[in-house]
Short mmCIF file of C-alpha atoms in Angstrom, two decimals:
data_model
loop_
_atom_site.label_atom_id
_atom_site.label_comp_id
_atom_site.label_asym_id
_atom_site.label_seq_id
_atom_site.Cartn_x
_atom_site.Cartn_y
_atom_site.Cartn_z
CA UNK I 40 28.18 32.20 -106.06
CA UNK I 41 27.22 29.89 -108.75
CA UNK I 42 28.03 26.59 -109.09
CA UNK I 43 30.50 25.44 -111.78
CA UNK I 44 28.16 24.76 -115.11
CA UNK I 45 25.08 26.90 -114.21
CA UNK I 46 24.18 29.57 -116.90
CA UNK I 47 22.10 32.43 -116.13
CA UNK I 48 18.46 31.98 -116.83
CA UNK I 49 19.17 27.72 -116.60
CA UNK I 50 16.60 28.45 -113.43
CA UNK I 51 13.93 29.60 -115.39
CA UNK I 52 14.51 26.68 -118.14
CA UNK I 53 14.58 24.26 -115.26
CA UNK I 54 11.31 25.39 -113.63
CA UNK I 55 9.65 25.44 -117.03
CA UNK I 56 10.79 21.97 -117.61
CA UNK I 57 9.14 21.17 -114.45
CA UNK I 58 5.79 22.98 -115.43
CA UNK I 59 5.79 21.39 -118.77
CA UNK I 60 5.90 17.65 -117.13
CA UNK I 61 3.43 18.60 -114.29
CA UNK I 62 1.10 19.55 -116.91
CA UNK I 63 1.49 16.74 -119.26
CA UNK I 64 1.26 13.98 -116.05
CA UNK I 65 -1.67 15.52 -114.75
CA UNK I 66 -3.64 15.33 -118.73
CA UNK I 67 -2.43 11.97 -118.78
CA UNK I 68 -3.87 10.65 -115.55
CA UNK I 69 -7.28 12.87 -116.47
CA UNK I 70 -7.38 11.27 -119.94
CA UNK I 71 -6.76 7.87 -117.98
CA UNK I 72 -9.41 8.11 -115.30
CA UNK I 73 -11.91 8.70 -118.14
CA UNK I 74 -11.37 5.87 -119.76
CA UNK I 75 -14.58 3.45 -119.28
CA UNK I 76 -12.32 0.75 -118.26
CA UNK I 77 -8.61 0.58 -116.96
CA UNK I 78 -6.50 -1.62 -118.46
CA UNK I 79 -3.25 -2.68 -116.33
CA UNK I 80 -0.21 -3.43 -117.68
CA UNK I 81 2.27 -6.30 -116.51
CA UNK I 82 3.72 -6.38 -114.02
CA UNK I 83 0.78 -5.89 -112.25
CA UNK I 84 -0.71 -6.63 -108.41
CA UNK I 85 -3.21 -9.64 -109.21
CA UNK I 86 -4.90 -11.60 -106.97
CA UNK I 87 -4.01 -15.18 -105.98
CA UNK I 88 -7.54 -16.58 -107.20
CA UNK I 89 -7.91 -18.29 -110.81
CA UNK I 90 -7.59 -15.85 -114.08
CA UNK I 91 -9.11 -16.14 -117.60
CA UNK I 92 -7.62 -15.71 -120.85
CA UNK I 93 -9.50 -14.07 -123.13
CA UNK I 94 -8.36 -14.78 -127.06
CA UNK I 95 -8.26 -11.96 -129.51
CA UNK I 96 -7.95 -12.75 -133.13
CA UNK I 97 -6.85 -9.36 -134.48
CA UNK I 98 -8.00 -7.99 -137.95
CA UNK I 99 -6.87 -10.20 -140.62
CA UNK I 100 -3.67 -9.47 -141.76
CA UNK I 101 -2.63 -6.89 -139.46
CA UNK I 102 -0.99 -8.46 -136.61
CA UNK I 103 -3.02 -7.78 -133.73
CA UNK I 104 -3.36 -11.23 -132.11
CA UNK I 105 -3.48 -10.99 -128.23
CA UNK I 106 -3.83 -12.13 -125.26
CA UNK I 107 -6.50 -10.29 -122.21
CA UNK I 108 -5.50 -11.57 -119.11
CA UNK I 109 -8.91 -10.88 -117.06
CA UNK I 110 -8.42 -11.06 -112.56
CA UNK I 111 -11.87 -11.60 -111.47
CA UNK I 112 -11.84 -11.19 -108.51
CA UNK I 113 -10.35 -7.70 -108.85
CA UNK I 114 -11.82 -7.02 -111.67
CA UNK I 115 -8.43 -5.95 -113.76
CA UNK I 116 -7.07 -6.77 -116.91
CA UNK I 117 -3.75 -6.61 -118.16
CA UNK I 118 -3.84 -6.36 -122.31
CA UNK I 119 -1.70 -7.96 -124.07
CA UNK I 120 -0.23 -9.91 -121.68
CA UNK I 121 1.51 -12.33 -124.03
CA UNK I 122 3.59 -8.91 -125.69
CA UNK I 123 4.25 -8.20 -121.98
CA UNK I 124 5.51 -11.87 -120.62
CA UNK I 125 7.92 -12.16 -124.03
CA UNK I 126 8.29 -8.60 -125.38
CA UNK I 127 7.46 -9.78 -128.82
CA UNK I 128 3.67 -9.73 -130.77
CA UNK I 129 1.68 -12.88 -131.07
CA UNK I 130 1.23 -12.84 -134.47
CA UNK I 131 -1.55 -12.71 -136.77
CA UNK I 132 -5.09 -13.92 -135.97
CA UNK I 133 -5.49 -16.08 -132.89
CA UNK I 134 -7.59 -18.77 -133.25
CA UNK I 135 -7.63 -21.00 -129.73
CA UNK I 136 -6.11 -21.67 -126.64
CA UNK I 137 -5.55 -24.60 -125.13
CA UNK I 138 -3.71 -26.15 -121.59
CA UNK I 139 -1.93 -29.31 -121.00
CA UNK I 140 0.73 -30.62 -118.96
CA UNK I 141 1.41 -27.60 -117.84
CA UNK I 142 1.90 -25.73 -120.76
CA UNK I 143 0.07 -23.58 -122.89
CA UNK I 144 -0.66 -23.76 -126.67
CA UNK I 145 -1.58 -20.43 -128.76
CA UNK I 146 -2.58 -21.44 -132.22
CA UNK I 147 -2.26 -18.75 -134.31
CA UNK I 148 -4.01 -19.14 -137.62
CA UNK I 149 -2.83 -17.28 -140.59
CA UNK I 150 1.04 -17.20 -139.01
CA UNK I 151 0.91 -20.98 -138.98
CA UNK I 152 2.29 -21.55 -136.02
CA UNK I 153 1.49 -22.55 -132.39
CA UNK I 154 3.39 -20.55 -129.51
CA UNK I 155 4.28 -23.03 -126.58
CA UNK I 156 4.45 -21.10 -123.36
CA UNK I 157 4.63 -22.15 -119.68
CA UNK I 158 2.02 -21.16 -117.29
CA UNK I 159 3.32 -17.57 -116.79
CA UNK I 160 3.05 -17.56 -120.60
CA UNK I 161 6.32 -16.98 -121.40
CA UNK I 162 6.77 -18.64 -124.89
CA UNK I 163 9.08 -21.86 -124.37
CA UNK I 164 8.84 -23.61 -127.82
CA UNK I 165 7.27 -22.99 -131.45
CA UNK I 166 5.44 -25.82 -133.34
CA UNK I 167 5.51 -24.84 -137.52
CA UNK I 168 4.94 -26.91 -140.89
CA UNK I 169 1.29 -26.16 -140.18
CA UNK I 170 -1.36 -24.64 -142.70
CA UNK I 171 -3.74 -22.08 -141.04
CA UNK I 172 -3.78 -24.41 -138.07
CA UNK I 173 -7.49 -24.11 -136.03
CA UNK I 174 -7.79 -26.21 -132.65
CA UNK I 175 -5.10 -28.35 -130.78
CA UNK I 176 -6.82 -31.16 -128.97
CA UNK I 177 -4.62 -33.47 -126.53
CA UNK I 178 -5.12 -37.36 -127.28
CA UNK I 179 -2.62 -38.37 -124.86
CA UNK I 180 -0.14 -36.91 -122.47
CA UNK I 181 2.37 -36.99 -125.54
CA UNK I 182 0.15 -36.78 -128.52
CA UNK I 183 -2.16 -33.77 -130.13
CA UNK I 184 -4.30 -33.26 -133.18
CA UNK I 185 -4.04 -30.28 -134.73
CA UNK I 186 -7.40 -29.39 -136.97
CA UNK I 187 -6.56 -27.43 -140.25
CA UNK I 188 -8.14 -24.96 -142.65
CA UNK I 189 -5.83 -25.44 -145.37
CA UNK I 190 -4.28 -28.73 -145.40
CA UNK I 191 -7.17 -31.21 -146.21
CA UNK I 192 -5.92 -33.12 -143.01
CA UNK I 193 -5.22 -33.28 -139.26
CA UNK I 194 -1.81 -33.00 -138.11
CA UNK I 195 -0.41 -34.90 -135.60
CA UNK I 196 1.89 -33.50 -132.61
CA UNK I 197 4.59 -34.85 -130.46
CA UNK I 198 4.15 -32.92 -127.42
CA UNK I 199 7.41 -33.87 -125.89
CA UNK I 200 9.73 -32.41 -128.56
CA UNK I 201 7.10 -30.12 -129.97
CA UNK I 202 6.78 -30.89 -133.85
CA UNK I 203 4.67 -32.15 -136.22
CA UNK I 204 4.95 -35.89 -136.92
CA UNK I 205 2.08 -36.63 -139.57
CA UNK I 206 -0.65 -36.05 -141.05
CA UNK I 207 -4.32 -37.40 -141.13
CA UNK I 208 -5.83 -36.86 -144.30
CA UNK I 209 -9.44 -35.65 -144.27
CA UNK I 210 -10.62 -33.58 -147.32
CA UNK I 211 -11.52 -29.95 -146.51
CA UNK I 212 -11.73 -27.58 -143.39
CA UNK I 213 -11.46 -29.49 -140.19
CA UNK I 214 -12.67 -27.08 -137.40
CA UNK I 215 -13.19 -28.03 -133.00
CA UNK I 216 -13.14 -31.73 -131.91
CA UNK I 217 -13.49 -33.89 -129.13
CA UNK I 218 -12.43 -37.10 -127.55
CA UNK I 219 -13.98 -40.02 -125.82
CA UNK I 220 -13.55 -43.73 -125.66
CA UNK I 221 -10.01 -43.49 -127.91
CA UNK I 222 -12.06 -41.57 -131.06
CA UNK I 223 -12.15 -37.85 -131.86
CA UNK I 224 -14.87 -36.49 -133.26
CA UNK I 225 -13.30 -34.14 -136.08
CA UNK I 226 -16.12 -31.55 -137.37
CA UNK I 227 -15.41 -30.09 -141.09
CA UNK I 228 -16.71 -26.81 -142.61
CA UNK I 229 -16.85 -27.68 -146.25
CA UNK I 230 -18.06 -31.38 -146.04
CA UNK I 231 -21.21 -33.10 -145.06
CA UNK I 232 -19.53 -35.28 -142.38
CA UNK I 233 -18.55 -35.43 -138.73
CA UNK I 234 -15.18 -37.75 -139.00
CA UNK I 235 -14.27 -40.18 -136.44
CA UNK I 236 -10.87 -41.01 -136.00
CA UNK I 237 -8.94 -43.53 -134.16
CA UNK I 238 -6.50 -42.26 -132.10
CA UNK I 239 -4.09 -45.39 -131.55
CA UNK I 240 -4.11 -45.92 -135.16
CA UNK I 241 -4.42 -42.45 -136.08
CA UNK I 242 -6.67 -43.09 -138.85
CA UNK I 243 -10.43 -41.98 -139.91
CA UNK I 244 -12.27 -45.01 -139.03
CA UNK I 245 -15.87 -43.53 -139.87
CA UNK I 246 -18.24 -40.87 -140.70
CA UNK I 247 -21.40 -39.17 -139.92
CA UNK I 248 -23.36 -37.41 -142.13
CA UNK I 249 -24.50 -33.72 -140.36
CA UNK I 250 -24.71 -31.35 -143.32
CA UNK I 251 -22.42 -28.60 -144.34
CA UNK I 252 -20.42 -26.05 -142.17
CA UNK I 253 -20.61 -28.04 -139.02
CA UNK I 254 -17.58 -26.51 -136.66
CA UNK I 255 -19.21 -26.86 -133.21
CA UNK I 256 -19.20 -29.56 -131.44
CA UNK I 257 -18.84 -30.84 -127.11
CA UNK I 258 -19.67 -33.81 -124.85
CA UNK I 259 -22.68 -33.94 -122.36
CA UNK I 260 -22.42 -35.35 -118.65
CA UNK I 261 -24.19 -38.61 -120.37
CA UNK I 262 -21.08 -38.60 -122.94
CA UNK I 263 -23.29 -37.69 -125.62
CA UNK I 264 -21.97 -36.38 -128.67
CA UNK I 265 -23.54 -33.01 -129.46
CA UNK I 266 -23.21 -31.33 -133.20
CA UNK I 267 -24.05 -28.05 -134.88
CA UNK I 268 -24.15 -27.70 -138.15
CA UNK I 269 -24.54 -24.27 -139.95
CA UNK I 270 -26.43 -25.41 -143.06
CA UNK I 271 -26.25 -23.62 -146.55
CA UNK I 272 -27.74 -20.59 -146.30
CA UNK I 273 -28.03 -19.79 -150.17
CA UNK I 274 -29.42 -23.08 -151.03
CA UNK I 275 -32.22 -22.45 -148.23
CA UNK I 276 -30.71 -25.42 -146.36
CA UNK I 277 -31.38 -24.75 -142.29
CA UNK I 278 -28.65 -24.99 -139.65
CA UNK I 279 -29.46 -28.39 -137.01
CA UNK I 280 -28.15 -29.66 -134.22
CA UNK I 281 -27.45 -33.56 -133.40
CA UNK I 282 -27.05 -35.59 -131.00
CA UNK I 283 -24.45 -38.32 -131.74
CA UNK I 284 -24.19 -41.88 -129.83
CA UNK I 285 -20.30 -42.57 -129.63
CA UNK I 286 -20.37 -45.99 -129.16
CA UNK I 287 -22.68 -46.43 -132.05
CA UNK I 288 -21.73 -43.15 -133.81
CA UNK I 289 -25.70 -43.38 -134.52
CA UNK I 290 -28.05 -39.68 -134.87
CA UNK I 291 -29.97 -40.13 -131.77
CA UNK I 292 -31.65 -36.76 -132.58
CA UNK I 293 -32.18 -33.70 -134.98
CA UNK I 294 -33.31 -30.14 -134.08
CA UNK I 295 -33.66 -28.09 -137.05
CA UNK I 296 -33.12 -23.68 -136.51
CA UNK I 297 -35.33 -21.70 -138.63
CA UNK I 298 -33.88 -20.36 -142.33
CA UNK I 299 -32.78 -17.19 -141.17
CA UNK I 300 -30.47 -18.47 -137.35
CA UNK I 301 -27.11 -18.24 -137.90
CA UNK I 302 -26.16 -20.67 -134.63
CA UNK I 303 -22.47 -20.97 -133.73
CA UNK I 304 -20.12 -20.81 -130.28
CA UNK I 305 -21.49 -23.74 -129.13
CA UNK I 306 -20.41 -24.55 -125.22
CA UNK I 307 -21.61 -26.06 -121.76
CA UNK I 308 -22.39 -25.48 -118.38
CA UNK I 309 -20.41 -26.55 -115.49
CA UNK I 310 -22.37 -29.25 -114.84
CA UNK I 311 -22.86 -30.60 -118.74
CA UNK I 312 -26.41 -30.21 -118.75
CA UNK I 313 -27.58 -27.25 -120.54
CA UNK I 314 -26.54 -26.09 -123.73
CA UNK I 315 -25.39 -22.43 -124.61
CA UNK I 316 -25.02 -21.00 -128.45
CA UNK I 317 -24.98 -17.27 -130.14
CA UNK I 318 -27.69 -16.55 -132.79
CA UNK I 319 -27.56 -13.05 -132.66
CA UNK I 320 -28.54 -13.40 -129.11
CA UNK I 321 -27.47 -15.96 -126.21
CA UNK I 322 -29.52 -19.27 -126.17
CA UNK I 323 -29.99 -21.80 -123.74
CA UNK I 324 -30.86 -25.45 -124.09
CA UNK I 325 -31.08 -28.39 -121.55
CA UNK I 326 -29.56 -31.35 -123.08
CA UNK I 327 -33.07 -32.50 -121.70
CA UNK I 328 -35.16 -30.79 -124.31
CA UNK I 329 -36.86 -32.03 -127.30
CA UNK I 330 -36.76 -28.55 -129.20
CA UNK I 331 -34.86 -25.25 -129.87
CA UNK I 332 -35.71 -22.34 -127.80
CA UNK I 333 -38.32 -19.79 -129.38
CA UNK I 334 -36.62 -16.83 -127.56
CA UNK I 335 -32.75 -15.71 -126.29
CA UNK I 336 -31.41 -16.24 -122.89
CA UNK I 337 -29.83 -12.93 -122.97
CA UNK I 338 -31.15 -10.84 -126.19
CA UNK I 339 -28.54 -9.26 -128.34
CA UNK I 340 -30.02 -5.53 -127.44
CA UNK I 341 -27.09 -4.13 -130.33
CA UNK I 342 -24.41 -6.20 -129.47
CA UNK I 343 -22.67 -8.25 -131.94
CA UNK I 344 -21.92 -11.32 -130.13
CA UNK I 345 -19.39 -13.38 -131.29
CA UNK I 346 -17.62 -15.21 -128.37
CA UNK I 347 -18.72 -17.42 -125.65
CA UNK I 348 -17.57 -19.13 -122.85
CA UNK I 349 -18.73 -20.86 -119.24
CA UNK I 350 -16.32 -20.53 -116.85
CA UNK I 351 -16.44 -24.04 -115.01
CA UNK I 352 -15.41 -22.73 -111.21
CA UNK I 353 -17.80 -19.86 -110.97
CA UNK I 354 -20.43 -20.90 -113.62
CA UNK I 355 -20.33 -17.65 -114.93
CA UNK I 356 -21.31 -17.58 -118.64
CA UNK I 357 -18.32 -15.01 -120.67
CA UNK I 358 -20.24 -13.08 -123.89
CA UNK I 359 -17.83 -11.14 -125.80
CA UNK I 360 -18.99 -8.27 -128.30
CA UNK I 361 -16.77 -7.49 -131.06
CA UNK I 362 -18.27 -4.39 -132.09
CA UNK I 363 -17.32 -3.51 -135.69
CA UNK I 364 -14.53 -5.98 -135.22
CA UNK I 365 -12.06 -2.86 -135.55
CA UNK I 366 -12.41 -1.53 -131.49
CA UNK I 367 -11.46 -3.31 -128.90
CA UNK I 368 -13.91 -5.97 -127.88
CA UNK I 369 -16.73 -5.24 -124.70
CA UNK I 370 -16.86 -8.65 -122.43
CA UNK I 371 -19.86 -9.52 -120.35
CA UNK I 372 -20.44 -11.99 -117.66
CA UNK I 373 -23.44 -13.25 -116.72
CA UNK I 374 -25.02 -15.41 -113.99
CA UNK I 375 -26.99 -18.66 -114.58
CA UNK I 376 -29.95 -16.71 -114.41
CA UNK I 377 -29.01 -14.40 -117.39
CA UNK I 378 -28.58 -11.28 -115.11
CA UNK I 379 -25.18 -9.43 -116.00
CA UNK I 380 -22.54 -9.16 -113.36
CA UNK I 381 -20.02 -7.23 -115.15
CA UNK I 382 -18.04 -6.10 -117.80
CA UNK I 383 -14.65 -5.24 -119.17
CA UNK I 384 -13.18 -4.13 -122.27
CA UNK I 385 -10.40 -7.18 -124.29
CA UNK I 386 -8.68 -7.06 -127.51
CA UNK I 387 -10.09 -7.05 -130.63
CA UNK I 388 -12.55 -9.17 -131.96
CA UNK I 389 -12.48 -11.47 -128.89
CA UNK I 390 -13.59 -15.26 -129.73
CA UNK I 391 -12.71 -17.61 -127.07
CA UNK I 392 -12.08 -18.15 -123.24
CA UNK I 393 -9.99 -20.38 -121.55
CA UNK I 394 -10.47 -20.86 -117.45
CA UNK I 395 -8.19 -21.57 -115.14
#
């Protein structure tokens, strides 16, 4: 007897049906254990420790700004893990992370916006009326600066309700800062200054004279001041590197890089001792030393460097590769000794880290 709705042959169809999705699971799984590196997706088993983020610009103009949300002391990664917290794409081109009372801030450049999310970042608020915003830097627990490519200024932030209040003028492309003693230290990539502004007064109060394209800049355990410039490489003029007093705002010193370096990424070590840059290769400086390194840290060996981080809890120094900028990005971590611990594949064209 058949039961009601059962066609002859519907057996057959059924146990092809079956065939057909054995075969396809079992190519997918094959195709997936190949792959040099699994990639998890959310919601995922993660362990309890501290993660990093790992910030993925995208190619220009085609929407591919991420998020790489690296476990390591599993060793997974979950892609995309802002698309998978709010089911929505990050936009286009992110330039830099950063964490503060509790909440994250995504500044993504050429959608001109910065994504507010909590610490499971899941997007909470938006912050607009920017102009291919760079790096947020906290002043206070209420108050950010906002650097800017194409405003000729510094916008300022209410943090509380999440919009833009002002506006510091500063002519050109303001780029990374830092604070210390009420003053940020604004760098700018198409002027010869570092600017210093005041941050009760929110006004430029000074300026130091560094040289063209200087975008890199951090603070020593001595609260030095430390500045790299990138130079003009068609008028022959070399990339340096200062170090700024900022009580005085005085050029304590000047280390000049050869014609040909290209220096850039500059970061710290846990302890705010030794210096770390990409020039084709990793470098390493002591905040100790009178003059550049001759050779790299870690050499290049092929890889196209082009972010750089040190994660403050293990001291691990992050080196991401973006390839030809079109694949996904290969990240490598590296002891204080320059040996390599490990590696896992990002988004693409990786440029920054942030640590938990």
């Amino acid at each position: 007897m058949r039961a009601a709705g059962f066609k002859p042959g519907g057996l057959f169809i059924v146990m092809k049906k079956i065939a057909a999705i054995f075969f396809f699971t079992f190519l997918f799984y094959s195709c997936v254990k190949d792959k040099p590196q699994a990639v998890a997706q959310a919601p995922v088993h993660l362990s309890r420790d501290k993660k990093t983020y790992v910030i993925n610009e995208g190619g220009f103009g085609n929407n591919q700004a991420s998020v790489s949300l690296y476990d390591p002391a599993t060793g997974q990664v979950v892609e995309d893990f802002y698309k998978a917290q709010n089911n929505e794409a990050l936009g286009d081109v992110a330039q830099s992370v950063s964490f503060t009372g509790d909440r994250f801030y995504l500044v993504v450049n050429n959608s001109n916006k910065i994504i507010v999310c909590d610490r499971q970042l899941k997007k909470t608020a938006e912050i607009t009326s920017l102009t291919s915003p760079r790096y947020l830097l906290p002043v206070t627990n209420s108050k950010a600066y906002v650097s800017e490519l194409g405003s000729s200024g510094i916008s300022v932030i209410d943090l509380n309700n999440n919009v833009k209040t002002g506006t510091i003028k500063c002519p050109g492309w303001t780029e990374k800062m830092t604070l210390i003693y009420n003053k940020v230290f604004v760098t700018n990539m198409r002027r010869s200054y570092v600017y210093v502004v005041n941050t009760v007064a929110d006004m430029i109060t000074d300026s130091i004279v560094v040289g063209l394209n200087a975008g890199n800049i951090v603070l020593d355990q001595k609260d030095k001041v430390w500045v790299m410039s990138g130079g003009d490489q068609q008028n022959n003029v070399p990339a340096r590197l200062y170090r700024i007093n900022p009580v005085s705002h005085a050029i304590e010193m000047t280390l000049t890089f050869a014609n040909q370096d290209l220096p850039g990424n500059l970061c710290m070590n846990k302890t705010k001792d030794t210096l770390y840059y990409i020039s084709n290769g990793v470098f390493r400086l002591p905040i100790s030393a009178g003059a550049l390194p001759q050779t790299p840290f870690i050499p290049a060996n092929g890889r196209n460097f082009y972010g750089l981080g040190v994660n403050p809890e293990s001291n691990t120094l992050y080196a991401a590769d973006a390839l030809d900028y079109v694949q996904r990005s290969n990240v490598y971590l590296f002891d204080m000794k320059g040996n390599q611990l490990s590696f896992f594949k990002a988004g693409i064209i990786s440029n920054g880290f942030y640590f938990e």
